[in-house]
Short mmCIF file of C-alpha atoms and ligand atoms in Angstrom, two decimals:
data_model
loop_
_atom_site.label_atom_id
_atom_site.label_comp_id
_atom_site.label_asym_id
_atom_site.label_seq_id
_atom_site.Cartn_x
_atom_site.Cartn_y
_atom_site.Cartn_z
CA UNK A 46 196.84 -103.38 7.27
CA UNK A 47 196.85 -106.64 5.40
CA UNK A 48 199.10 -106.11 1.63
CA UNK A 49 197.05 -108.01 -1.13
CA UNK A 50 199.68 -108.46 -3.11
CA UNK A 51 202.18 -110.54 -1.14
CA UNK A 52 200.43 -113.53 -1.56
CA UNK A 53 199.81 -116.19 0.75
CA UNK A 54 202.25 -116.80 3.50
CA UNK A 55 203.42 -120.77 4.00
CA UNK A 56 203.32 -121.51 7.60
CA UNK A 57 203.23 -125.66 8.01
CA UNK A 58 201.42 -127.43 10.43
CA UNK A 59 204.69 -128.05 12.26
CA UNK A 60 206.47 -124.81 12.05
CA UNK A 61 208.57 -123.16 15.19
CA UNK A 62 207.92 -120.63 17.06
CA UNK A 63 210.51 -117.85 18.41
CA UNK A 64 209.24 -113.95 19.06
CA UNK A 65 209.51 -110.82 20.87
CA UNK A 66 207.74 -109.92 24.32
CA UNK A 67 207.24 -105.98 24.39
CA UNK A 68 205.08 -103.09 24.99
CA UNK A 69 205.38 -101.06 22.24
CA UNK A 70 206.44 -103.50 20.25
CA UNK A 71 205.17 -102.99 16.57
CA UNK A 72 208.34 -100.83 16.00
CA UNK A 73 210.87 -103.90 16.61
CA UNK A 74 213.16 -104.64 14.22
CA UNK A 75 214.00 -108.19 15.38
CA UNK A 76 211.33 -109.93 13.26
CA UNK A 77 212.62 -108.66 9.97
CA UNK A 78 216.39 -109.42 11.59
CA UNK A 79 215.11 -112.94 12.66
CA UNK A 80 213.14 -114.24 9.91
CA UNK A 81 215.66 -113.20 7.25
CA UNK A 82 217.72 -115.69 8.84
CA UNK A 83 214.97 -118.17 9.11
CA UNK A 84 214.58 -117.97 5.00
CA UNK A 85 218.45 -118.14 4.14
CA UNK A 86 218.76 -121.37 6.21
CA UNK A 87 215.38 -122.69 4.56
CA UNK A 88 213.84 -123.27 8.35
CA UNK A 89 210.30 -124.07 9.39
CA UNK A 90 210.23 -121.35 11.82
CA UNK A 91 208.49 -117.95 12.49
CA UNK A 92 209.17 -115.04 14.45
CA UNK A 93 206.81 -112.73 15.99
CA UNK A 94 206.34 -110.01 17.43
CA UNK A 95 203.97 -110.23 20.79
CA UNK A 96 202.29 -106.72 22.64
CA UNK A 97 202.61 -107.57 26.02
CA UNK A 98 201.69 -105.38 28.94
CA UNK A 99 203.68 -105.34 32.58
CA UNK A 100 200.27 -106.75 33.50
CA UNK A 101 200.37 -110.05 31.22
CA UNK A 102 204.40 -110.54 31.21
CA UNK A 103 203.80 -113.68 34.01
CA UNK A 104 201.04 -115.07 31.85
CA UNK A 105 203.14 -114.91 28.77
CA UNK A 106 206.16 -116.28 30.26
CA UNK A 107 203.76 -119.21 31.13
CA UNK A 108 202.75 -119.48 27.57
CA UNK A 109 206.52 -120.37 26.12
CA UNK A 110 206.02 -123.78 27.96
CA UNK A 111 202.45 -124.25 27.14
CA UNK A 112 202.85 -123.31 23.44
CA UNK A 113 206.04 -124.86 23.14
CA UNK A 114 207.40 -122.07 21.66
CA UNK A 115 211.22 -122.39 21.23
CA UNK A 116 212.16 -119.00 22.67
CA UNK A 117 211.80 -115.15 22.80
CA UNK A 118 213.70 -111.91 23.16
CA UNK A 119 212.09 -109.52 25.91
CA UNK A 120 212.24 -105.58 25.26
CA UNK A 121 211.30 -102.59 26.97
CA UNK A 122 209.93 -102.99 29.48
CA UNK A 123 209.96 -105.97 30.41
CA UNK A 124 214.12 -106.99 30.80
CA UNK A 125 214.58 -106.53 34.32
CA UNK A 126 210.59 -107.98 35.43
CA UNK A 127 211.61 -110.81 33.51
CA UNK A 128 215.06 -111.20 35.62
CA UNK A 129 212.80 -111.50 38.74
CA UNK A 130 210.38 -113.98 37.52
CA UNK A 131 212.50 -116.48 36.39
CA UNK A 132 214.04 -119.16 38.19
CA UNK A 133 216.83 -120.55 36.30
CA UNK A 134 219.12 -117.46 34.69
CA UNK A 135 222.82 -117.42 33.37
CA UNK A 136 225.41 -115.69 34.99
CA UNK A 137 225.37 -112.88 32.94
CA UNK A 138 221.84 -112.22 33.19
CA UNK A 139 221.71 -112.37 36.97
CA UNK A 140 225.25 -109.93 36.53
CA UNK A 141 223.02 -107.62 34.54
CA UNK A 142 219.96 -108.41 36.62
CA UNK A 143 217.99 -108.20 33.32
CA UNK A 144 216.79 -110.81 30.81
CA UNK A 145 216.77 -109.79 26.89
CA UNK A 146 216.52 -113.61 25.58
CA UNK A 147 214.42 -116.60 27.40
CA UNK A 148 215.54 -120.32 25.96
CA UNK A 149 213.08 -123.19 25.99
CA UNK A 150 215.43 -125.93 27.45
CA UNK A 151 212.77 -129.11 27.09
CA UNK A 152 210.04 -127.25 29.41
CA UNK A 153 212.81 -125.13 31.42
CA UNK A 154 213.00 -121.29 31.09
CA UNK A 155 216.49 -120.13 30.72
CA UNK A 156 216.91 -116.48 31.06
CA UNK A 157 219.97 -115.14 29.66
CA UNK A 158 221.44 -111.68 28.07
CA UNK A 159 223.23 -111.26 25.34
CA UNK A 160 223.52 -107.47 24.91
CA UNK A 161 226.57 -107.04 26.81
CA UNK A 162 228.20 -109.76 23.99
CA UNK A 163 226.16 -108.07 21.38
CA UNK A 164 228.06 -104.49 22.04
CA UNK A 165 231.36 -106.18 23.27
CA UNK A 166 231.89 -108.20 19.55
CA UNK A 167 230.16 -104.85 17.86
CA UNK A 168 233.35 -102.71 19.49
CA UNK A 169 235.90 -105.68 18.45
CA UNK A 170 234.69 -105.73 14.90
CA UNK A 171 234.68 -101.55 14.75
CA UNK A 172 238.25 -101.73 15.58
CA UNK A 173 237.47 -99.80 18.97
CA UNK A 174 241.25 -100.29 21.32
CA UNK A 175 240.39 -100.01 24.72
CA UNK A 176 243.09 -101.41 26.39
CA UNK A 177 243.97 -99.84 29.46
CA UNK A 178 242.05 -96.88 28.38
CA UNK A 179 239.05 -94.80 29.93
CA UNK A 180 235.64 -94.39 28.91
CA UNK A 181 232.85 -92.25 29.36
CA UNK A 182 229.30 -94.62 30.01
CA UNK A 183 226.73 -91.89 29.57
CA UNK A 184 223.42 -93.18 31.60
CA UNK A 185 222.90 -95.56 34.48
CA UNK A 186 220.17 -98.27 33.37
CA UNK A 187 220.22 -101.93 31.43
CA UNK A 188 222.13 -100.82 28.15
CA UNK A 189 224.88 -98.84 30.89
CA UNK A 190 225.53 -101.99 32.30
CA UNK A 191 225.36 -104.44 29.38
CA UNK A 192 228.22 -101.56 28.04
CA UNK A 193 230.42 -101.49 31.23
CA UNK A 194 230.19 -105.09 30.91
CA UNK A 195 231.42 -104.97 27.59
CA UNK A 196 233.78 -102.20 28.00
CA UNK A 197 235.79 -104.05 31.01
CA UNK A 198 235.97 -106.97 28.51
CA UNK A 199 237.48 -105.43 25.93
CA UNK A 200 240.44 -104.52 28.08
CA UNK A 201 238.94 -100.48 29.74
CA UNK A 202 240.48 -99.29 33.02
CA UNK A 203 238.61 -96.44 33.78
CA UNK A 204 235.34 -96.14 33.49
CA UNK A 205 233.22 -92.93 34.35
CA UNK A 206 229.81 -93.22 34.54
CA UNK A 207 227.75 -89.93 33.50
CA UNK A 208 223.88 -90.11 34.66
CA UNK A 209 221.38 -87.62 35.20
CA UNK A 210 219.96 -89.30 38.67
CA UNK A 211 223.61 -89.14 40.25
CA UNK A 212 222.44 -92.21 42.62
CA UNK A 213 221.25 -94.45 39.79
CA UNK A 214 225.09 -94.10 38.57
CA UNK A 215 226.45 -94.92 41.85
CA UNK A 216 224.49 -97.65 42.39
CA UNK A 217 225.58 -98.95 39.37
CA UNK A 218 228.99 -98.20 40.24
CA UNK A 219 228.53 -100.16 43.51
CA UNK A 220 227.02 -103.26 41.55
CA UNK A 221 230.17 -103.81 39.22
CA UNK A 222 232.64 -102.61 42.13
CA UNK A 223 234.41 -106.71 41.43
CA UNK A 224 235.00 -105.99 38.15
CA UNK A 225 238.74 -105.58 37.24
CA UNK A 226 237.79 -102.20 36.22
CA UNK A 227 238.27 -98.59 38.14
CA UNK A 228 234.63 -97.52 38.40
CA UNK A 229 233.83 -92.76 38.94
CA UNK A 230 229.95 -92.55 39.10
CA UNK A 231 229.14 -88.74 38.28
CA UNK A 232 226.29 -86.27 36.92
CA UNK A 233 225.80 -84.95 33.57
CA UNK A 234 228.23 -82.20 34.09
CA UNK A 235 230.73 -84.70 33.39
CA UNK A 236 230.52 -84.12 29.93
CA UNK A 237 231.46 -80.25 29.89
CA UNK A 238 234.58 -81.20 31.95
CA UNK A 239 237.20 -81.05 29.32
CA UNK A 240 240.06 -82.74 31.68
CA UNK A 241 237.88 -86.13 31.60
CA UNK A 242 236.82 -86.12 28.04
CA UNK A 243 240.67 -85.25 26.86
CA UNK A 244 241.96 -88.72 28.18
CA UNK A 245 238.58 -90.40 27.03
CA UNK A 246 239.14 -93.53 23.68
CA UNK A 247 235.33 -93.89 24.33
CA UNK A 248 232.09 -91.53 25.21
CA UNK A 249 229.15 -94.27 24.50
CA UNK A 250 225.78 -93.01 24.86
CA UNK A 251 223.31 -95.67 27.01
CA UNK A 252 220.47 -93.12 27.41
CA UNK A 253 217.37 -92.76 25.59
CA UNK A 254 218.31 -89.04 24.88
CA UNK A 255 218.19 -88.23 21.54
CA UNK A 256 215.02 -90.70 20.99
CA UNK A 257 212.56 -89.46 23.12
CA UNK A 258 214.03 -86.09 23.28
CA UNK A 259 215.21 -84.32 19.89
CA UNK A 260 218.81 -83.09 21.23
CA UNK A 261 221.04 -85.13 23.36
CA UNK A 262 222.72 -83.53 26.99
CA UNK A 263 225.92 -80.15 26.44
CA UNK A 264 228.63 -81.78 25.58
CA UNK A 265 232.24 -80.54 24.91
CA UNK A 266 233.12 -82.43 21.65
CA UNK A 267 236.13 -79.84 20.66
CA UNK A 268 237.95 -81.13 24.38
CA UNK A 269 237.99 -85.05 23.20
CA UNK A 270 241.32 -86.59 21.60
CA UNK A 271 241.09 -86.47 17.81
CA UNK A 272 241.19 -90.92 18.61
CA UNK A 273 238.17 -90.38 20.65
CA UNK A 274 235.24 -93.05 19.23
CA UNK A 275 231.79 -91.64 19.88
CA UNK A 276 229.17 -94.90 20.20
CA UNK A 277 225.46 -94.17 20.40
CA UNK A 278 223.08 -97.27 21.52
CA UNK A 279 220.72 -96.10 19.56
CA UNK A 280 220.34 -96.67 15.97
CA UNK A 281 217.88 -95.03 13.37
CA UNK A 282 218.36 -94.28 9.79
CA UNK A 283 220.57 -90.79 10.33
CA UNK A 284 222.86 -90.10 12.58
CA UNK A 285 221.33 -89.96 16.17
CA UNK A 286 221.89 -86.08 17.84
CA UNK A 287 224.78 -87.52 20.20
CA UNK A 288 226.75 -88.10 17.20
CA UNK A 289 225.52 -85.60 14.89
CA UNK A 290 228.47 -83.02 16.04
CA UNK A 291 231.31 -85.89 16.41
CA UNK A 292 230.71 -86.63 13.04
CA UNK A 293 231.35 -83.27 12.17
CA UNK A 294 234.20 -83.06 14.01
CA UNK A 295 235.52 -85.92 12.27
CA UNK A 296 235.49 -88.14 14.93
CA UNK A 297 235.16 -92.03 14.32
CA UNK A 298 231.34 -92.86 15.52
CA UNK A 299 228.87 -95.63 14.95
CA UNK A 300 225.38 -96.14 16.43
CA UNK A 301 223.39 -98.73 17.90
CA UNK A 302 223.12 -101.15 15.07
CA UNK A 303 225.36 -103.12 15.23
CA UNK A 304 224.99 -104.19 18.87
CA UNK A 305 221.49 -104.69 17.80
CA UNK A 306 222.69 -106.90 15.38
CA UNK A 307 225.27 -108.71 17.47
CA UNK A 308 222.76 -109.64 20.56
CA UNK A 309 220.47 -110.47 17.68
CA UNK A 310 222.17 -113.10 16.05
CA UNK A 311 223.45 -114.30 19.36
CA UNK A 312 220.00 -115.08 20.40
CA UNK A 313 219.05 -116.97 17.18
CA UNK A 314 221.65 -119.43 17.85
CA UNK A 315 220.40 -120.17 21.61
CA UNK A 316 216.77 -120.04 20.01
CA UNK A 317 217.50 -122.63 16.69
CA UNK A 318 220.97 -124.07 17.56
CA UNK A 319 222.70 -123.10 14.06
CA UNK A 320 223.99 -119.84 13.85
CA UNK A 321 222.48 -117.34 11.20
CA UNK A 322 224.06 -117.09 7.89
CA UNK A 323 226.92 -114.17 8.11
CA UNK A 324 225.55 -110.84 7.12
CA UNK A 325 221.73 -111.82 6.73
CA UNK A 326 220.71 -110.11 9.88
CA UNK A 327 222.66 -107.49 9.58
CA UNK A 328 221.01 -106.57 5.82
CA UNK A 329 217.66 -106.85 6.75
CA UNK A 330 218.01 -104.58 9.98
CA UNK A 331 220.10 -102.28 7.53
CA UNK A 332 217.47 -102.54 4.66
CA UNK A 333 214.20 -101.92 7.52
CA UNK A 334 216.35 -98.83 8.47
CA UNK A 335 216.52 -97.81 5.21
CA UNK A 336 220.26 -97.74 5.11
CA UNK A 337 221.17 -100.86 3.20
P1 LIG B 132 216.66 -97.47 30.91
O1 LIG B 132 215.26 -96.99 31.03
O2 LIG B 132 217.11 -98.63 31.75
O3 LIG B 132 217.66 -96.23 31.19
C1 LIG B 132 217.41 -94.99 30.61
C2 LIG B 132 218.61 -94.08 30.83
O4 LIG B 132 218.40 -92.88 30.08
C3 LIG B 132 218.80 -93.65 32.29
O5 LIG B 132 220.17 -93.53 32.54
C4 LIG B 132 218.08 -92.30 32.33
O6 LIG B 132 218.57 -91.42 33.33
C5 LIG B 132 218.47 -91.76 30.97
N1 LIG B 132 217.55 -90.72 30.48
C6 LIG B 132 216.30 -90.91 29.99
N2 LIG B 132 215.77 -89.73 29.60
C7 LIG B 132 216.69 -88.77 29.87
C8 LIG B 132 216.74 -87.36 29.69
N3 LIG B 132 215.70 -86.69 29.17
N4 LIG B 132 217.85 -86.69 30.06
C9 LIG B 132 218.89 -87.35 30.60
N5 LIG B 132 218.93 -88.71 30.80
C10 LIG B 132 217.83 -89.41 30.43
O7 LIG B 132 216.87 -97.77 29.35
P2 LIG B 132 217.94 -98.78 28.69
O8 LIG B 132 219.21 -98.68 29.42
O9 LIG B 132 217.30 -100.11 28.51
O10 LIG B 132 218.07 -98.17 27.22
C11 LIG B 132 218.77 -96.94 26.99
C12 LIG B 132 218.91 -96.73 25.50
O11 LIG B 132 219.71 -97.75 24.93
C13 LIG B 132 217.57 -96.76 24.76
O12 LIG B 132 217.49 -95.65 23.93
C14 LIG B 132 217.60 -98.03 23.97
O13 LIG B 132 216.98 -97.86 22.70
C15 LIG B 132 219.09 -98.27 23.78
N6 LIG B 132 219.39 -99.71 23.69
C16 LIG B 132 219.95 -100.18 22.54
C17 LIG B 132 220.24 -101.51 22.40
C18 LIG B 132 220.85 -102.01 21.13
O14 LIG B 132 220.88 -103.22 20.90
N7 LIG B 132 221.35 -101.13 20.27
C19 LIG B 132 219.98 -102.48 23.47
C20 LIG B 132 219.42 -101.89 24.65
C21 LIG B 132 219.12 -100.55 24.74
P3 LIG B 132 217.95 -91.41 34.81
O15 LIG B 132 218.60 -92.56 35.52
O16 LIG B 132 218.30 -90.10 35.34
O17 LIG B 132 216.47 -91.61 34.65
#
């Protein structure tokens, strides 16, 4: 519903255009995230958010060209659709087989995907040592690779991937089997198997459990290493139910946020080429989740 008393909004004649592609898509936080940035550096450009069904995804893709719009983040569900459509993607996108940013290069489409950076520089600046160590991936679609990606990155060994659909998490295994980077692809029982979870420095959740479902999968918190970090992709103003008990264990945790954040301002600087003012994302997501 329209709010009276904001005023009029200045929009000139000339102004940019950079969005979101999604279906839902009225929850995103990425326009707040974006256009905070867009009013610290004083910039004539807007971003929006666009509903977009599976059905008109090739029709929108068309319009970035057509509209000249300078570029757009794709969300569920449209990441991996996206990957197929497009001709020209970076290497990490075609590693990840999924698109979450499209650049307007002059007319050409440039899928890439920045979520694996997002987490890996999220983990760096939380401090998170995984050199040589093992982690537990819980879940076997995009945000388990983009964090297997990141994981190997940041120096992992081990990495055991925990997924409901046993298949989807070999599969996965099988598709980063040339990464430097020793690759178990197991059920959910993995996580009551206190022999795993005592050597883990990482259990990351890359499921939706926990936001479609109000409790997240038995886990045996009490057999993790006091060092144990407990990383939920998901972020929402408490703590998310895969962290609820870490936390009260006293383990060191942190939620989705901050990736959210990271592939965020990532994107605006392939979008506008100037990178966001430090911190200006990162308030406004903070301050839409209520947490600032
Ligand atoms: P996908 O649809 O690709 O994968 C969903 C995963 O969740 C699968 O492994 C699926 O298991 C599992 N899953 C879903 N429901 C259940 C359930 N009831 N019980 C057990 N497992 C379940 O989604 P994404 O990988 O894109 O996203 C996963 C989560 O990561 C989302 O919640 C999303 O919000 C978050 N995310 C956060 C980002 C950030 O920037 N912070 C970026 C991207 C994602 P199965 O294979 O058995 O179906």
């Amino acid at each position: 519903m329209a709010n009276p008393s904001r005023g009029p909004i200045a929009i000139s004649g000339q102004v940019g255009i950079t969005g979101v592609f999604g279906d839902p898509v009225k929850h995103s936080m990425s326009p707040a995230m974006h256009n905070a940035a867009y009013a610290a550096l004083g910039m004539d450009r807007v971003y929006l958010a666009f509903h977009v069904t599976p059905q008109h995804l090739p029709a929108a893709l068309r319009s970035i060209p057509a509209l000249g719009i300078l570029g757009v983040n794709l969300t569920v569900p449209h990441k991996e659709a996206a990957a197929r459509m497009l001709k020209h993607l970076s290497a990490e996108a075609k590693l990840l087989r999924a698109v979450n940013c499209i650049i307007n290069d002059r007319g050409r489409m440039r899928g890439d995907n920045t979520d694996a950076r997002g987490l890996e520089r999220d983990l760096r600046a939380l401090g998170v040592d995984l050199k040589s160590q093992l982690v537990i991936v819980v879940g076997a679609g995009g945000a388990a690779a983009a964090a297997i990606l990141a994981c190997t990155r940041t120096g992992a060994m081990r990495i055991a991937i925990a997924n409901r659909t046993h298949t989807r998490a070999v599969n996965l295994a099988r598709r980063f089997s040339s990464l430097r980077v020793h690759l178990d692809a197991r059920g959910l029982d993995l996580l009551t198997d206190s022999a795993i979870l005592s050597d883990a420095a990482l259990v990351l959740n890359a499921t939706s459990m926990g936001l479609t479902t109000g409790t997240f999968a038995p886990l045996d918190y009490a057999a993790t290493s006091s060092k144990c970090f407990f990383y939920d992709a998901i972020y929402r103003a408490e703590p998310t139910p895969f962290l609820r008990e870490a936390i009260a264990l006293g383990r060191a945790t942190a939620d989705g946020a901050g990736m959210l954040i990271n592939q965020g301002e990532l994107a605006f600087e392939l979008f506008n080429h100037v990178a966001p003012p430090d911190g200006v994302m990162g308030r406004a997501l903070l301050a839409r989740l209520g947490r600032a």
